[in-house]
């Protein structure tokens, strides 16, 4: 079992920045991929950014150049630095973690990000 707790969401004006954090606990196994997803009202959930244990990263096209995902394995924490935020970035952001050798993703409870125009 893996427990994920996100923090750092909030209300920000367009053009502003936020940094999301997600702390993983509860597993003695290695976490391979950690990722951030988001879901806006009335829209499908989408993968925003992911990072593997080997530090390989990928991003949703619409956030490339504005968002940066990073992780601190010693702290079992993944971050999402979000700059130049736009109203269309408004969503609930969820952290996920996948243990090495598995295809199952653990999910956090989500944190709300609201960008005002």
PDB file of C-alpha atoms in Angstrom:
ATOM      1  CA  UNK A   1       0.000   0.000   0.000  1.00  0.00           C
ATOM      2  CA  UNK A   2       1.112   3.522  -0.817  1.00  0.00           C
ATOM      3  CA  UNK A   3      -0.426   6.653   0.637  1.00  0.00           C
ATOM      4  CA  UNK A   4      -0.044   9.913  -1.271  1.00  0.00           C
ATOM      5  CA  UNK A   5      -0.687  13.354   0.156  1.00  0.00           C
ATOM      6  CA  UNK A   6      -0.687  16.372  -2.137  1.00  0.00           C
ATOM      7  CA  UNK A   7      -0.277  19.991  -1.097  1.00  0.00           C
ATOM      8  CA  UNK A   8       0.411  23.369  -2.634  1.00  0.00           C
ATOM      9  CA  UNK A   9      -2.777  24.049  -4.546  1.00  0.00           C
ATOM     10  CA  UNK A  10      -4.640  27.315  -4.316  1.00  0.00           C
ATOM     11  CA  UNK A  11      -5.906  30.378  -6.116  1.00  0.00           C
ATOM     12  CA  UNK A  12      -3.527  32.351  -8.303  1.00  0.00           C
ATOM     13  CA  UNK A  13      -3.849  34.983 -10.999  1.00  0.00           C
ATOM     14  CA  UNK A  14      -3.027  34.222 -14.592  1.00  0.00           C
ATOM     15  CA  UNK A  15       0.710  34.434 -15.158  1.00  0.00           C
ATOM     16  CA  UNK A  16       1.454  33.400 -11.602  1.00  0.00           C
ATOM     17  CA  UNK A  17       3.155  30.304 -10.211  1.00  0.00           C
ATOM     18  CA  UNK A  18       2.406  27.462  -7.847  1.00  0.00           C
ATOM     19  CA  UNK A  19       4.426  24.503  -6.640  1.00  0.00           C
ATOM     20  CA  UNK A  20       2.632  21.265  -5.895  1.00  0.00           C
ATOM     21  CA  UNK A  21       4.147  18.624  -3.647  1.00  0.00           C
ATOM     22  CA  UNK A  22       3.202  15.003  -3.120  1.00  0.00           C
ATOM     23  CA  UNK A  23       4.652  12.831  -0.370  1.00  0.00           C
ATOM     24  CA  UNK A  24       4.471   9.051  -0.663  1.00  0.00           C
ATOM     25  CA  UNK A  25       4.509   6.748   2.342  1.00  0.00           C
ATOM     26  CA  UNK A  26       3.661   3.234   3.368  1.00  0.00           C
ATOM     27  CA  UNK A  27       5.591   1.077   0.939  1.00  0.00           C
ATOM     28  CA  UNK A  28       8.915  -0.637   1.366  1.00  0.00           C
ATOM     29  CA  UNK A  29       9.136  -1.228  -2.379  1.00  0.00           C
ATOM     30  CA  UNK A  30      10.724   1.066  -4.910  1.00  0.00           C
ATOM     31  CA  UNK A  31       8.448   3.581  -6.556  1.00  0.00           C
ATOM     32  CA  UNK A  32       9.175   3.709 -10.269  1.00  0.00           C
ATOM     33  CA  UNK A  33       6.997   6.324 -11.958  1.00  0.00           C
ATOM     34  CA  UNK A  34       5.424   9.280 -10.214  1.00  0.00           C
ATOM     35  CA  UNK A  35       3.095  11.565 -12.071  1.00  0.00           C
ATOM     36  CA  UNK A  36       0.638  14.413 -11.913  1.00  0.00           C
ATOM     37  CA  UNK A  37      -2.786  14.231 -13.527  1.00  0.00           C
ATOM     38  CA  UNK A  38      -5.554  16.799 -13.589  1.00  0.00           C
ATOM     39  CA  UNK A  39      -9.267  16.934 -14.136  1.00  0.00           C
ATOM     40  CA  UNK A  40     -11.265  20.050 -14.844  1.00  0.00           C
ATOM     41  CA  UNK A  41     -15.049  20.178 -14.422  1.00  0.00           C
ATOM     42  CA  UNK A  42     -16.771  18.481 -17.337  1.00  0.00           C
ATOM     43  CA  UNK A  43     -13.506  17.329 -18.867  1.00  0.00           C
ATOM     44  CA  UNK A  44     -11.611  14.080 -19.025  1.00  0.00           C
ATOM     45  CA  UNK A  45      -8.751  13.465 -16.672  1.00  0.00           C
ATOM     46  CA  UNK A  46      -5.383  13.969 -18.356  1.00  0.00           C
ATOM     47  CA  UNK A  47      -1.778  13.175 -17.606  1.00  0.00           C
ATOM     48  CA  UNK A  48       0.112  16.412 -17.023  1.00  0.00           C
ATOM     49  CA  UNK A  49       3.637  15.187 -16.309  1.00  0.00           C
ATOM     50  CA  UNK A  50       5.451  12.030 -15.295  1.00  0.00           C
ATOM     51  CA  UNK A  51       8.924  11.177 -14.061  1.00  0.00           C
ATOM     52  CA  UNK A  52      10.538   7.768 -13.720  1.00  0.00           C
ATOM     53  CA  UNK A  53      13.046   6.594 -11.155  1.00  0.00           C
ATOM     54  CA  UNK A  54      15.668   7.160 -13.818  1.00  0.00           C
ATOM     55  CA  UNK A  55      14.550  10.792 -14.109  1.00  0.00           C
ATOM     56  CA  UNK A  56      13.021  10.408 -17.562  1.00  0.00           C
ATOM     57  CA  UNK A  57      10.263  12.998 -17.912  1.00  0.00           C
ATOM     58  CA  UNK A  58       7.330  13.571 -20.200  1.00  0.00           C
ATOM     59  CA  UNK A  59       4.779  16.364 -20.356  1.00  0.00           C
ATOM     60  CA  UNK A  60       1.392  17.213 -21.735  1.00  0.00           C
ATOM     61  CA  UNK A  61       1.977  19.381 -24.798  1.00  0.00           C
ATOM     62  CA  UNK A  62       0.016  22.304 -23.401  1.00  0.00           C
ATOM     63  CA  UNK A  63       2.259  22.588 -20.319  1.00  0.00           C
ATOM     64  CA  UNK A  64       5.662  22.103 -21.948  1.00  0.00           C
ATOM     65  CA  UNK A  65       7.952  24.986 -21.156  1.00  0.00           C
ATOM     66  CA  UNK A  66       5.755  26.129 -18.259  1.00  0.00           C
ATOM     67  CA  UNK A  67       5.633  23.149 -15.877  1.00  0.00           C
ATOM     68  CA  UNK A  68       8.532  21.165 -14.458  1.00  0.00           C
ATOM     69  CA  UNK A  69       8.256  17.843 -12.660  1.00  0.00           C
ATOM     70  CA  UNK A  70      10.965  16.720 -10.271  1.00  0.00           C
ATOM     71  CA  UNK A  71      11.398  14.214  -7.471  1.00  0.00           C
ATOM     72  CA  UNK A  72      13.408  13.680  -4.333  1.00  0.00           C
ATOM     73  CA  UNK A  73      13.731   9.948  -3.792  1.00  0.00           C
ATOM     74  CA  UNK A  74      15.221  10.377  -0.330  1.00  0.00           C
ATOM     75  CA  UNK A  75      12.022  12.137   0.697  1.00  0.00           C
ATOM     76  CA  UNK A  76       9.670  10.040  -1.483  1.00  0.00           C
ATOM     77  CA  UNK A  77       8.360  13.313  -2.822  1.00  0.00           C
ATOM     78  CA  UNK A  78       7.419  14.518  -6.277  1.00  0.00           C
ATOM     79  CA  UNK A  79       6.971  18.172  -7.173  1.00  0.00           C
ATOM     80  CA  UNK A  80       5.255  20.065  -9.949  1.00  0.00           C
ATOM     81  CA  UNK A  81       6.502  23.598 -10.485  1.00  0.00           C
ATOM     82  CA  UNK A  82       3.860  25.464 -12.479  1.00  0.00           C
ATOM     83  CA  UNK A  83       4.785  28.814 -14.011  1.00  0.00           C
ATOM     84  CA  UNK A  84       2.933  31.155 -16.350  1.00  0.00           C
ATOM     85  CA  UNK A  85      -0.339  29.664 -15.238  1.00  0.00           C
ATOM     86  CA  UNK A  86      -3.389  30.087 -17.425  1.00  0.00           C
ATOM     87  CA  UNK A  87      -7.109  29.913 -16.589  1.00  0.00           C
ATOM     88  CA  UNK A  88      -7.282  26.663 -18.562  1.00  0.00           C
ATOM     89  CA  UNK A  89      -4.892  25.088 -16.043  1.00  0.00           C
ATOM     90  CA  UNK A  90      -7.690  25.259 -13.480  1.00  0.00           C
ATOM     91  CA  UNK A  91      -8.394  21.714 -12.273  1.00  0.00           C
ATOM     92  CA  UNK A  92      -8.006  19.274  -9.444  1.00  0.00           C
ATOM     93  CA  UNK A  93      -4.471  17.946  -9.611  1.00  0.00           C
ATOM     94  CA  UNK A  94      -3.785  14.368  -8.540  1.00  0.00           C
ATOM     95  CA  UNK A  95      -0.499  12.692  -7.738  1.00  0.00           C
ATOM     96  CA  UNK A  96       0.076   9.056  -8.675  1.00  0.00           C
ATOM     97  CA  UNK A  97       2.767   6.531  -7.873  1.00  0.00           C
ATOM     98  CA  UNK A  98       3.542   3.180  -9.482  1.00  0.00           C
ATOM     99  CA  UNK A  99       5.698   0.583  -7.802  1.00  0.00           C
ATOM    100  CA  UNK A 100       8.479  -1.060  -9.800  1.00  0.00           C
ATOM    101  CA  UNK A 101       7.315  -4.231 -11.540  1.00  0.00           C
ATOM    102  CA  UNK A 102       3.634  -3.347 -11.362  1.00  0.00           C
ATOM    103  CA  UNK A 103       1.066  -1.650 -13.574  1.00  0.00           C
ATOM    104  CA  UNK A 104      -1.094  -0.350 -10.737  1.00  0.00           C
ATOM    105  CA  UNK A 105      -1.203   3.354  -9.902  1.00  0.00           C
ATOM    106  CA  UNK A 106      -1.885   4.650  -6.418  1.00  0.00           C
ATOM    107  CA  UNK A 107      -3.721   7.962  -6.300  1.00  0.00           C
ATOM    108  CA  UNK A 108      -3.741  10.879  -3.920  1.00  0.00           C
ATOM    109  CA  UNK A 109      -6.850  12.764  -2.865  1.00  0.00           C
ATOM    110  CA  UNK A 110      -6.168  15.723  -5.147  1.00  0.00           C
ATOM    111  CA  UNK A 111      -5.492  19.388  -4.653  1.00  0.00           C
ATOM    112  CA  UNK A 112      -7.438  22.222  -6.280  1.00  0.00           C
ATOM    113  CA  UNK A 113      -5.651  24.702  -8.518  1.00  0.00           C
ATOM    114  CA  UNK A 114      -7.657  27.724  -9.640  1.00  0.00           C
ATOM    115  CA  UNK A 115      -6.237  30.304 -12.015  1.00  0.00           C
ATOM    116  CA  UNK A 116      -8.178  33.525 -12.340  1.00  0.00           C
ATOM    117  CA  UNK A 117      -8.063  35.692 -15.455  1.00  0.00           C
TER     118      UNK A 117
END
